PDB file of C-alpha atoms in Angstrom:
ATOM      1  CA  UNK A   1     -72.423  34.212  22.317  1.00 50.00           C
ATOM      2  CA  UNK A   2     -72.108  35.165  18.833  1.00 59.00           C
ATOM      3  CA  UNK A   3     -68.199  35.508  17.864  1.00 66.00           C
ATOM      4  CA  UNK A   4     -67.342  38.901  15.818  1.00 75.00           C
ATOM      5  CA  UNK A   5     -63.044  38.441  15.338  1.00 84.00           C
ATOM      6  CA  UNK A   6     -63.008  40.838  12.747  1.00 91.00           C
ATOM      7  CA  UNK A   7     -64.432  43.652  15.699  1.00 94.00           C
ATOM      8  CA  UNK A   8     -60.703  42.797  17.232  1.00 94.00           C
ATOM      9  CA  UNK A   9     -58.768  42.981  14.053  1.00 94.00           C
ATOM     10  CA  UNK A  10     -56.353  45.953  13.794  1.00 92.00           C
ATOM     11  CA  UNK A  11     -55.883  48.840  11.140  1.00 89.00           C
ATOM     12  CA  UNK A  12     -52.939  47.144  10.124  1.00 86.00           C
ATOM     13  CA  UNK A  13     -54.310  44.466   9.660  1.00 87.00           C
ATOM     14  CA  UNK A  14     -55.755  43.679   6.151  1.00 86.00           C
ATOM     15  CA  UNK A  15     -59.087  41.872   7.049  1.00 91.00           C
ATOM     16  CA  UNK A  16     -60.317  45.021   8.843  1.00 92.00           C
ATOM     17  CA  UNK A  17     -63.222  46.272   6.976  1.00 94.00           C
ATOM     18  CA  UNK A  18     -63.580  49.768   8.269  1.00 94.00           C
ATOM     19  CA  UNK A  19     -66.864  50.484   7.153  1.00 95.00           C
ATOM     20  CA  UNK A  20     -68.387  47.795   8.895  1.00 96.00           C
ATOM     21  CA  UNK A  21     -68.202  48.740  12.601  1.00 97.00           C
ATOM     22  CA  UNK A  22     -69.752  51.810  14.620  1.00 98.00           C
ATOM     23  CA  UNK A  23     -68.628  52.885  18.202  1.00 98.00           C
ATOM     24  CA  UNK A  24     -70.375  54.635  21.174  1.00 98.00           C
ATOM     25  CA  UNK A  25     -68.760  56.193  23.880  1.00 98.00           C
ATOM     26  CA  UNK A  26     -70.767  56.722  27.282  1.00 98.00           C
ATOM     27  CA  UNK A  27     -70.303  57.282  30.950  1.00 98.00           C
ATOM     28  CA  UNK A  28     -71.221  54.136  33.713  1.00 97.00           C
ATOM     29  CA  UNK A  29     -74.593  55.685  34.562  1.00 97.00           C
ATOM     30  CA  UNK A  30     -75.582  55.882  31.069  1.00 97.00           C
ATOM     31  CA  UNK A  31     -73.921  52.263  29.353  1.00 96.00           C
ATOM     32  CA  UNK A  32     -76.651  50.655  32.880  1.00 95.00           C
ATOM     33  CA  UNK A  33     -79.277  52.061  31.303  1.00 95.00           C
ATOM     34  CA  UNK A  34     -78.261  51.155  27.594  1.00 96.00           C
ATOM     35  CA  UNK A  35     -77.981  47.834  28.748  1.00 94.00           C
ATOM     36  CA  UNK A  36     -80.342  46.970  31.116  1.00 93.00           C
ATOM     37  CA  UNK A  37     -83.029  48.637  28.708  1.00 94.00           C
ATOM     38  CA  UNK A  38     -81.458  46.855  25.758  1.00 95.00           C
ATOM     39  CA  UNK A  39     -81.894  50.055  24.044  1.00 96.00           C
ATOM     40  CA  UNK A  40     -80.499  53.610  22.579  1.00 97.00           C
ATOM     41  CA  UNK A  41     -81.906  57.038  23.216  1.00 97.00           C
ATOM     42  CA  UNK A  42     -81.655  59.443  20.455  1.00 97.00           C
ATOM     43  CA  UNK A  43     -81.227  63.529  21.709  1.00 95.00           C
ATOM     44  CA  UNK A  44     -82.960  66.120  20.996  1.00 92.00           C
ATOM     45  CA  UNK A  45     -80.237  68.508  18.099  1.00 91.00           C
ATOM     46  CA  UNK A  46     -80.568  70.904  20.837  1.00 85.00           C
ATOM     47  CA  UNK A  47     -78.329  69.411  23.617  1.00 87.00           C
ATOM     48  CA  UNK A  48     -75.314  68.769  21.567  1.00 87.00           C
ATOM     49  CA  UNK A  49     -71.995  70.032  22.707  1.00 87.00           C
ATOM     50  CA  UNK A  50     -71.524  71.923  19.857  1.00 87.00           C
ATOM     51  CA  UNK A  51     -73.972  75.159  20.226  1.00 83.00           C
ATOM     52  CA  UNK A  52     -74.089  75.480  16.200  1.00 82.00           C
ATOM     53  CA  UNK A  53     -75.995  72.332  15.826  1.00 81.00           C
ATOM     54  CA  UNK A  54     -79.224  73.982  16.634  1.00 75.00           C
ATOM     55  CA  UNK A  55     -78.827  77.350  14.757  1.00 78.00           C
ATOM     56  CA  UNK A  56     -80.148  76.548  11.161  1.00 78.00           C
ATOM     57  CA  UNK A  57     -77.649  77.657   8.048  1.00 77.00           C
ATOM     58  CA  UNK A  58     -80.433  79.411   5.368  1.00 76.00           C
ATOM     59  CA  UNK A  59     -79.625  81.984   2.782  1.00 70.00           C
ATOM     60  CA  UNK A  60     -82.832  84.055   1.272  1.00 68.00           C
ATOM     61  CA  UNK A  61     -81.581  86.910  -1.310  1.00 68.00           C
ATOM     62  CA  UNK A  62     -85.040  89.278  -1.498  1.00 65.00           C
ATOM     63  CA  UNK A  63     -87.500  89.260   1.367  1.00 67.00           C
ATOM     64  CA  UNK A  64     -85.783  89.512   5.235  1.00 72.00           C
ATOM     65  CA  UNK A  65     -88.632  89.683   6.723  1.00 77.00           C
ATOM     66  CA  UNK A  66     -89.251  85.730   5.052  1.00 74.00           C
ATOM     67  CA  UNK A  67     -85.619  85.003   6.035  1.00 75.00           C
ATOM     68  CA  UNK A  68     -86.565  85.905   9.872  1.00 79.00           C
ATOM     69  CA  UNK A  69     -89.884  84.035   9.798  1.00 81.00           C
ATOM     70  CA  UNK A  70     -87.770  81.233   8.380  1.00 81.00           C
ATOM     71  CA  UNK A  71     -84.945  81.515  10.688  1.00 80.00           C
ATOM     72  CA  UNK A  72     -87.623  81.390  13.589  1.00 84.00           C
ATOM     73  CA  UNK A  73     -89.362  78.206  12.272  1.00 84.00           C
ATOM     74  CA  UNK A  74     -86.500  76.079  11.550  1.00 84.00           C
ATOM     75  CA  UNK A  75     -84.638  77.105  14.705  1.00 86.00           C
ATOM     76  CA  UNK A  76     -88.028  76.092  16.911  1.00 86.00           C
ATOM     77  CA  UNK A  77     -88.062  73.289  14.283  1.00 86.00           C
ATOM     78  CA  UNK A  78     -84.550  72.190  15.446  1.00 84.00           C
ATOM     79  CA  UNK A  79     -85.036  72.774  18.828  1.00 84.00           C
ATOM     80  CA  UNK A  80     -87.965  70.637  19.695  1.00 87.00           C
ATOM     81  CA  UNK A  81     -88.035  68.273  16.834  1.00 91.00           C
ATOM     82  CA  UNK A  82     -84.742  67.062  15.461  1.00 93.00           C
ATOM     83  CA  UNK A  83     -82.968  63.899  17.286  1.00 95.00           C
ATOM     84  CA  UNK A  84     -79.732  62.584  16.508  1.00 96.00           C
ATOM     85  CA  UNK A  85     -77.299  59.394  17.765  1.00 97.00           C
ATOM     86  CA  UNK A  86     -74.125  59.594  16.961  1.00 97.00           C
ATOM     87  CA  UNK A  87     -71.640  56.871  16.686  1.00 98.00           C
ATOM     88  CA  UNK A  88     -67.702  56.917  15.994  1.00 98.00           C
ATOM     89  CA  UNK A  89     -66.446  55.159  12.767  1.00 97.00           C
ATOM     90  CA  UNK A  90     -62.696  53.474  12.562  1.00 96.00           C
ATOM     91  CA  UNK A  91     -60.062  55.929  10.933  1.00 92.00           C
ATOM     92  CA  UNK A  92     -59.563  54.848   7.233  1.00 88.00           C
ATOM     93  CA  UNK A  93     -56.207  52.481   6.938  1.00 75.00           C
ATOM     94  CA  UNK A  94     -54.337  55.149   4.830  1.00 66.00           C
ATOM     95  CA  UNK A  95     -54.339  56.741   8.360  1.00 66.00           C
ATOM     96  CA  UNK A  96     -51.893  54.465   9.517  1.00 64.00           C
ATOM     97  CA  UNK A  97     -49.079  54.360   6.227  1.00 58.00           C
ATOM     98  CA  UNK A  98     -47.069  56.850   7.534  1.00 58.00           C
ATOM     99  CA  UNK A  99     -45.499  54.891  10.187  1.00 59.00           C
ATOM    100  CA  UNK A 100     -47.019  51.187   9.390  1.00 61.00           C
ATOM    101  CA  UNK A 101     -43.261  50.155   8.090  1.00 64.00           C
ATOM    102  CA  UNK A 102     -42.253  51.272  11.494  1.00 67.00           C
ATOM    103  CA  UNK A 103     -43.686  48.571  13.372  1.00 70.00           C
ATOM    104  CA  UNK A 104     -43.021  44.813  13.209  1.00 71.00           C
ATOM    105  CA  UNK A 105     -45.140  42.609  12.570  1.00 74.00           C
ATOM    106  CA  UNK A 106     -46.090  41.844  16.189  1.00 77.00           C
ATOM    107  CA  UNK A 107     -47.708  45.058  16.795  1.00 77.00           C
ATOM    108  CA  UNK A 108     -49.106  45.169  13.770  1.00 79.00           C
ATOM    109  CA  UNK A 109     -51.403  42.571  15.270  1.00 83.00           C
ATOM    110  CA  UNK A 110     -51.587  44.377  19.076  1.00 87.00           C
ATOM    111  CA  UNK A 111     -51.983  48.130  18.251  1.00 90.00           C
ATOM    112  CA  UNK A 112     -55.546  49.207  18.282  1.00 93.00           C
ATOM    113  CA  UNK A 113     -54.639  52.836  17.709  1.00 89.00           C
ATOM    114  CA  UNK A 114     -57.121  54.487  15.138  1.00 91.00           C
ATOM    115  CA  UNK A 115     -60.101  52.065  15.351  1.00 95.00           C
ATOM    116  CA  UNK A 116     -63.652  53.525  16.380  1.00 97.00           C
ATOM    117  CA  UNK A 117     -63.333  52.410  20.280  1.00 98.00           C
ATOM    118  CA  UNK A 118     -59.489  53.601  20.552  1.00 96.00           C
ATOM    119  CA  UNK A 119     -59.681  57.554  20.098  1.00 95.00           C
ATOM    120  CA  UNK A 120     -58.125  58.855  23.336  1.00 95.00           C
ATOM    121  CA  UNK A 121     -59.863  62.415  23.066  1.00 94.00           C
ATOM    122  CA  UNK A 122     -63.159  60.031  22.788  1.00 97.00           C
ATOM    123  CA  UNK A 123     -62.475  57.870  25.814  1.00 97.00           C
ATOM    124  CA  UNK A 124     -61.559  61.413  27.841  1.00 96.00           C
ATOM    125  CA  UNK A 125     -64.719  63.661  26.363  1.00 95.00           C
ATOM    126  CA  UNK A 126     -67.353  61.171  26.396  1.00 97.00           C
ATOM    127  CA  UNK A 127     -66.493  58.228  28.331  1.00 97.00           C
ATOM    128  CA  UNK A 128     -65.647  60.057  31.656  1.00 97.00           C
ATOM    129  CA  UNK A 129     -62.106  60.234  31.241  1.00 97.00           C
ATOM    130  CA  UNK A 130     -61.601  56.692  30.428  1.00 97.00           C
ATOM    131  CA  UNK A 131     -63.642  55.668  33.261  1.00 98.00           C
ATOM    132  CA  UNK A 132     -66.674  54.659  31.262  1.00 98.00           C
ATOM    133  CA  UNK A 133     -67.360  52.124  28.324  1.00 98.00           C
ATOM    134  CA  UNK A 134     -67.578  51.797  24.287  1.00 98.00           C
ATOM    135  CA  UNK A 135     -70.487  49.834  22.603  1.00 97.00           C
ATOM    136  CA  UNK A 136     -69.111  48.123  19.427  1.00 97.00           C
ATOM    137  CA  UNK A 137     -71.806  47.989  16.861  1.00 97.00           C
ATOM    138  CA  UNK A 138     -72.393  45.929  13.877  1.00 96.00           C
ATOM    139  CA  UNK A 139     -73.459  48.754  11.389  1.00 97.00           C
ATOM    140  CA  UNK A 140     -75.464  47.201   9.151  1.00 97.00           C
ATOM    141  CA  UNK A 141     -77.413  44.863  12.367  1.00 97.00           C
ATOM    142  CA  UNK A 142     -77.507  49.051  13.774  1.00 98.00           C
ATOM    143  CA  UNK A 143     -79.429  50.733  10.385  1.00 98.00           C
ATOM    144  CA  UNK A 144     -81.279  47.750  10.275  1.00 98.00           C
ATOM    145  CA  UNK A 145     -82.867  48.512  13.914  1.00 97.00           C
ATOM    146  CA  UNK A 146     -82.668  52.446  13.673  1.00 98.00           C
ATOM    147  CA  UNK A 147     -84.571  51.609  10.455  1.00 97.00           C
ATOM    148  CA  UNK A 148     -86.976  49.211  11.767  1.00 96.00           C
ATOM    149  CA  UNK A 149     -88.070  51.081  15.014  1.00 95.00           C
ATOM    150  CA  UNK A 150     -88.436  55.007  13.632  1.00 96.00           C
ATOM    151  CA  UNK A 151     -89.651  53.699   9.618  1.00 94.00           C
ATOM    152  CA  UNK A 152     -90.606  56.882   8.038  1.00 93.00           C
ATOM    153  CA  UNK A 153     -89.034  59.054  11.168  1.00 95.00           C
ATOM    154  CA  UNK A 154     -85.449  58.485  10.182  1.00 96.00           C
ATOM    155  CA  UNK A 155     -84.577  61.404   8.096  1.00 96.00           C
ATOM    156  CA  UNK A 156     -80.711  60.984   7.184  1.00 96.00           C
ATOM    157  CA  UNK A 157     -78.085  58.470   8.179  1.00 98.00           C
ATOM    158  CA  UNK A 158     -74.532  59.258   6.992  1.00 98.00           C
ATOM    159  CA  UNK A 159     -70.970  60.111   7.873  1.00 98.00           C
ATOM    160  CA  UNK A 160     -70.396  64.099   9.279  1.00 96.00           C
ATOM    161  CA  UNK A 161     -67.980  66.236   6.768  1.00 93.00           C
ATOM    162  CA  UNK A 162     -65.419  68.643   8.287  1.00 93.00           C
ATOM    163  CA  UNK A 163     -64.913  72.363   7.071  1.00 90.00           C
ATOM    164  CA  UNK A 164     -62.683  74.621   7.981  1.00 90.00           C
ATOM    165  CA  UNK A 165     -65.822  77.593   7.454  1.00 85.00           C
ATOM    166  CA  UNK A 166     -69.354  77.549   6.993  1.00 79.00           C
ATOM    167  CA  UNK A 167     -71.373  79.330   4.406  1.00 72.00           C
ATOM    168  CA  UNK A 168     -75.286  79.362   3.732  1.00 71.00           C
ATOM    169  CA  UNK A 169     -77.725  77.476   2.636  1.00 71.00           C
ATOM    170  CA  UNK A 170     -79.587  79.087  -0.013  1.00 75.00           C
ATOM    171  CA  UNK A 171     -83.174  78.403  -0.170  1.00 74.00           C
ATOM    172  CA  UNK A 172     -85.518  79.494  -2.764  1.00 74.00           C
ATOM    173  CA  UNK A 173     -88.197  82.033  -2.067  1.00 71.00           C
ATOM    174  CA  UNK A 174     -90.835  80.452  -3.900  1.00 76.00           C
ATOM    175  CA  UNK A 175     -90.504  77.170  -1.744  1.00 78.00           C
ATOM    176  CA  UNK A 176     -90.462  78.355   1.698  1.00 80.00           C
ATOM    177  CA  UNK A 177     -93.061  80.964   1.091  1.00 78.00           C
ATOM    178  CA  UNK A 178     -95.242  77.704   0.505  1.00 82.00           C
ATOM    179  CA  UNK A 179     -93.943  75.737   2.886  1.00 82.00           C
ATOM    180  CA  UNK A 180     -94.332  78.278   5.927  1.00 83.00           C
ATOM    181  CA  UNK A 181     -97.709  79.359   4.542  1.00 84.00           C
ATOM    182  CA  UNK A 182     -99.273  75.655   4.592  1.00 82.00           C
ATOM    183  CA  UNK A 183     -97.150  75.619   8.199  1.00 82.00           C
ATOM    184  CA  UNK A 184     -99.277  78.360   9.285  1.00 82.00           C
ATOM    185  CA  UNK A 185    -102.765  77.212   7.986  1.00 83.00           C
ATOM    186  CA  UNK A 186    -102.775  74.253  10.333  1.00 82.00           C
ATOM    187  CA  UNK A 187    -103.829  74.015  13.615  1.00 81.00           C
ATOM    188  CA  UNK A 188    -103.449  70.233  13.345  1.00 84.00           C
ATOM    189  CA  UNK A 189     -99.757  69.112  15.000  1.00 84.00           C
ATOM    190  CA  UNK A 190    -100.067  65.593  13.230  1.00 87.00           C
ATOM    191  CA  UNK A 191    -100.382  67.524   9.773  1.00 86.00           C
ATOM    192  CA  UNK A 192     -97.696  69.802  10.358  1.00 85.00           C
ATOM    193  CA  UNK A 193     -95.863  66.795  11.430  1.00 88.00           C
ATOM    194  CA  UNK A 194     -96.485  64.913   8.472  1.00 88.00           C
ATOM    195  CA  UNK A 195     -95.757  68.152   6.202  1.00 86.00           C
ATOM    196  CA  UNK A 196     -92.111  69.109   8.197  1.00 88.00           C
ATOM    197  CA  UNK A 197     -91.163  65.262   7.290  1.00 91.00           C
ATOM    198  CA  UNK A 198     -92.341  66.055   3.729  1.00 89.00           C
ATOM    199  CA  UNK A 199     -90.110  68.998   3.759  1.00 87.00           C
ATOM    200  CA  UNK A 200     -87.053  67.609   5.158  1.00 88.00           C
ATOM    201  CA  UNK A 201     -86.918  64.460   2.757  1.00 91.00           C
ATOM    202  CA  UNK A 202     -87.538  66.811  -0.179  1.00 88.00           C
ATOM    203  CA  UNK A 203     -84.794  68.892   0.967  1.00 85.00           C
ATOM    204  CA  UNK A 204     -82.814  66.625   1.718  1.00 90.00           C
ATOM    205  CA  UNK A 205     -79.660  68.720   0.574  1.00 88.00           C
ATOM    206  CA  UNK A 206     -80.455  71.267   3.115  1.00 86.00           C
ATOM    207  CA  UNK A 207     -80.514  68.447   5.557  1.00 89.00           C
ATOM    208  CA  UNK A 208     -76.894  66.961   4.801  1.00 90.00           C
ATOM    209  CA  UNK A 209     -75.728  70.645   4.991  1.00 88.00           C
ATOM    210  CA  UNK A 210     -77.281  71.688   8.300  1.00 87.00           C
ATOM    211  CA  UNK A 211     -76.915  68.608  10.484  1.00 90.00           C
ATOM    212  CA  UNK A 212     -73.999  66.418   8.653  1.00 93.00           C
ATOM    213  CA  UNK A 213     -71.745  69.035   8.568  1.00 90.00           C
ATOM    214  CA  UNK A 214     -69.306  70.390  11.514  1.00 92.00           C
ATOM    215  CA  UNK A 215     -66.310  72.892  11.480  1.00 91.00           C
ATOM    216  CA  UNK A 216     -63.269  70.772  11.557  1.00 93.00           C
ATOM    217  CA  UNK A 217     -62.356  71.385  15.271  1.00 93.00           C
ATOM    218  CA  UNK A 218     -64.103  68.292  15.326  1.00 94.00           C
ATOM    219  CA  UNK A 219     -63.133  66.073  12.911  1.00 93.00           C
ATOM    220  CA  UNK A 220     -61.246  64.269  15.658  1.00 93.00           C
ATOM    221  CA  UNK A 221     -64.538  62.369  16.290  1.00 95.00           C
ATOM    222  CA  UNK A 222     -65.258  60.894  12.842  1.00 96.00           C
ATOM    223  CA  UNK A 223     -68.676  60.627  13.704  1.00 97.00           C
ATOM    224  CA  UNK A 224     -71.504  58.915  11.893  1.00 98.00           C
ATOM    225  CA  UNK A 225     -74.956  60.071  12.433  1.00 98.00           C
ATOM    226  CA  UNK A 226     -78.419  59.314  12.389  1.00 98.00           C
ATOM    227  CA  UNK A 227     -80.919  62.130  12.094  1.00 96.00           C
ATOM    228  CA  UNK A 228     -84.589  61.692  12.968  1.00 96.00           C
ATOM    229  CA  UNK A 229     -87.876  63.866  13.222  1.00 95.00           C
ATOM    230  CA  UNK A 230     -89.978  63.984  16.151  1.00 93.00           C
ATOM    231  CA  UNK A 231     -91.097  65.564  19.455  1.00 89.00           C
ATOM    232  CA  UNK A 232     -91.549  62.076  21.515  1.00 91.00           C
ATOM    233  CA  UNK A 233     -88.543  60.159  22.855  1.00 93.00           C
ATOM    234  CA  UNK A 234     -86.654  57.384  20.445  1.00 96.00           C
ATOM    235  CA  UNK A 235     -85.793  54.566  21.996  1.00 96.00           C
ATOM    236  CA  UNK A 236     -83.820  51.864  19.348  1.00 97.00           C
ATOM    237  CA  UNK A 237     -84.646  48.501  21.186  1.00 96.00           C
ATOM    238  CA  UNK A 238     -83.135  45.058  20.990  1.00 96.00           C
ATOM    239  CA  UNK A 239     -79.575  46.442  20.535  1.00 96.00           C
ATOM    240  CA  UNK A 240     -77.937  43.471  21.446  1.00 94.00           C
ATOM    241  CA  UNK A 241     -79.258  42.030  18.125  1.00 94.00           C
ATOM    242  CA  UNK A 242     -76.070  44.172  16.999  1.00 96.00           C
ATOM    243  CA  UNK A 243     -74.176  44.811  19.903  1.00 95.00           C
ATOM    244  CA  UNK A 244     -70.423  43.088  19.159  1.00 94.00           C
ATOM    245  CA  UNK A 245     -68.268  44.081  21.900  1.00 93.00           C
ATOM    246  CA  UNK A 246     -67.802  46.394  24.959  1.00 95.00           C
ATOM    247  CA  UNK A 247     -64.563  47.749  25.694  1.00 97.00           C
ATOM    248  CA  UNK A 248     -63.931  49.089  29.295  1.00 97.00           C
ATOM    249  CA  UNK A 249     -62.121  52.293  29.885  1.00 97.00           C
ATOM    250  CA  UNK A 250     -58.695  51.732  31.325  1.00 97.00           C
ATOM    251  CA  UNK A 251     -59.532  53.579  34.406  1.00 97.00           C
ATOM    252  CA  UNK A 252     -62.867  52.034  34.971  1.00 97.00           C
ATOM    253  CA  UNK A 253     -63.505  51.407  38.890  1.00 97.00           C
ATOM    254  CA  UNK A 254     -63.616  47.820  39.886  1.00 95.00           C
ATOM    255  CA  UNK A 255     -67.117  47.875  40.855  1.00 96.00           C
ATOM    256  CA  UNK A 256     -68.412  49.357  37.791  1.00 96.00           C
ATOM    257  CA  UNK A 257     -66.302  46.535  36.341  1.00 95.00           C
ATOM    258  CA  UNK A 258     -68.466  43.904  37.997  1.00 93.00           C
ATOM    259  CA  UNK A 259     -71.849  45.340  36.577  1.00 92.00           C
ATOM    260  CA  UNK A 260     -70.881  45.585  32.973  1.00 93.00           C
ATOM    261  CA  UNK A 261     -69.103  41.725  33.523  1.00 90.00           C
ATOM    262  CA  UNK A 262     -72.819  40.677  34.103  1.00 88.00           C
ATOM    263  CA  UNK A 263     -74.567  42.092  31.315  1.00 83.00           C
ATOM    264  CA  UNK A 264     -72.106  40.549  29.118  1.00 75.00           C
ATOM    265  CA  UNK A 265     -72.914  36.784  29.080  1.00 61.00           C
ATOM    266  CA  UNK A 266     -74.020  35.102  26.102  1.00 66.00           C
ATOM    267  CA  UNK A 267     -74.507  38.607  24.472  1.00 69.00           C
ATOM    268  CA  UNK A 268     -70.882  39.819  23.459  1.00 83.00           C
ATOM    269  CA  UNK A 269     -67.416  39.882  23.748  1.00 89.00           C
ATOM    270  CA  UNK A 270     -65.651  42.177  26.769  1.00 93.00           C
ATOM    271  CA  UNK A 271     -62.616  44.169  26.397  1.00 95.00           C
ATOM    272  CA  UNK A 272     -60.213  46.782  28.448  1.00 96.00           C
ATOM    273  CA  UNK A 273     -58.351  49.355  26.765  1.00 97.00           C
ATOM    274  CA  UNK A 274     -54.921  50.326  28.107  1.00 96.00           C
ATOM    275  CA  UNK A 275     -53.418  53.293  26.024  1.00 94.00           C
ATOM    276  CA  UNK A 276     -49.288  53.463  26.189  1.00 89.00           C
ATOM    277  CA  UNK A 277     -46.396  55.587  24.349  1.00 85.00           C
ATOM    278  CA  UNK A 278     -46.497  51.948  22.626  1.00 80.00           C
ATOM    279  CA  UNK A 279     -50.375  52.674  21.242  1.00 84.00           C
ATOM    280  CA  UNK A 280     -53.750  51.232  22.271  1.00 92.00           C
ATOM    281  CA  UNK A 281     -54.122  47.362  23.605  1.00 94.00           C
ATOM    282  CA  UNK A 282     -56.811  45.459  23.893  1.00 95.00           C
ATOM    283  CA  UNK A 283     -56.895  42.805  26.494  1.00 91.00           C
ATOM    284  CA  UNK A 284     -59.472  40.120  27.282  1.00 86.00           C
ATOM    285  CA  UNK A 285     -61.849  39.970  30.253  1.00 84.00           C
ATOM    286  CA  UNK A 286     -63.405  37.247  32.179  1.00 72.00           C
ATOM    287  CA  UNK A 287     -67.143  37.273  32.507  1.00 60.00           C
ATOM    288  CA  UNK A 288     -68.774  36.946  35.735  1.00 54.00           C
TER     289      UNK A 288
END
């Protein structure tokens, strides 16, 4: 089993680095097919919980009969083409100044508050009321798979930015009158494949704006996401290549226990998170 300490390290603790780990949340019936397929599923844009994912953010000044044909395309466009997997990153240390002197140095060492597996709205949202599990990721050992198994597919992969209000996008005439008018010339679904990748990477400004950016309701999730192009099913395979950890929800049933205890040998460390007035523990499990 390969040995990650630094995954258990705390925010207060000065040998975090917060930028190297990624967290998913998921329920029992999901984390047995993560694991027993040894892989991750991106979604389709279009089944995220929050319903503005999928409705594209385009300004066009002079022509509103191009803005509706654009509108049209890039909501279809979003609909049946645009993936995402979404992670949760660890809050950044400063996070934790305002009441670090508080503590001794003890729990310094034993709160877990703030890192990417210890978000109580993420344990009760996604994680089936803390009945589920969180996949500890490696990031780098993550791009480095995401990258490898969708190559040219993978659009963007980047932290989300919080607003308090959206605006537009504002798109130039000139360039989506080409676009949608080579769009509509082509019968062919691998060229108009080939030419929405084009357009995405060239824009890749409009891409940032329209799927890494959510109103700050939120921001609670610090999410980092990976965006990717296509109509068949992503699977990321060999995650345990940078799987680090699971941690079990504190209210996990003691069946459900069992199965993710023997998935875990020789692959990574196991966990259970127990939230308190005190903050977030993390105590060791037994394989097997």
């Amino acid at each position: 089993m390969r040995n990650y300490h630094d995954a258990w390290y705390t925010l207060f603790d000065e040998r975090l680095d917060t930028k190297k780990f990624l967290s998913h949340y998921t329920t029992i019936e999901n984390a047995v097919k993560i694991l027993y397929g040894n892989s991750l599923k991106f979604s389709k844009i279009s089944r995220a919980n929050d319903t503005l994912e999928s409705k594209p953010r385009i300004h066009i000044d002079s022509d509103q009969e191009l803005f509706r044909n654009a509108i049209k395309y890039f909501r279809e466009m979003n609909n049946e083409c645009l993936q995402i997997l979404c992670f949760t990153m660890d809050l950044d240390k400063k996070c934790t100044s305002e009441f670090s002197n508080e503590l001794d140095d003890k729990e310094r060492m034993t709160n877990f508050a703030g890192r990417g597996y210890s978000l109580p709205r993420m344990w009760a949202q996604y994680a089936a009321n803390n009945r589920g599990i969180c996949l500890v990721f490696d990031k780098q050992g993550l791009i480095n798979l995401i990258k490898n198994s969708l190559r040219s597919f993978l659009l963007v992969y980047q932290p989300i930015s919080y607003y308090n209000r959206f605006s537009t996008y504002k798109m130039s005439d000139d360039s989506i009158i080409q676009f949608l008018d080579r769009i509509n010339k082509t019968k062919s679904s691998e060229q108009r494949t080939l030419w929405n990748i084009d357009f995405l990477k060239d824009n890749i400004d409009f891409v940032i704006y329209n799927y890494f950016s959510k109103l700050d309701d939120w921001i609670g999730e610090n999410e980092f996401r990976f965006v990717a192009y296509g109509q068949d099913d992503y699977f990321v395979k060999y995650i345990d290549k940078a799987l680090v950890g699971i941690v079990m929800g504190e209210n996990i049933e003691p069946a459900n226990e069992r199965i993710i205890k023997s998935f875990c040998p020789e692959t990574c460390e196991l966990r259970k998170i127990l939230f308190s007035y005190a903050g977030c523990q993390l105590h060791s499990v037994k394989e097997g």
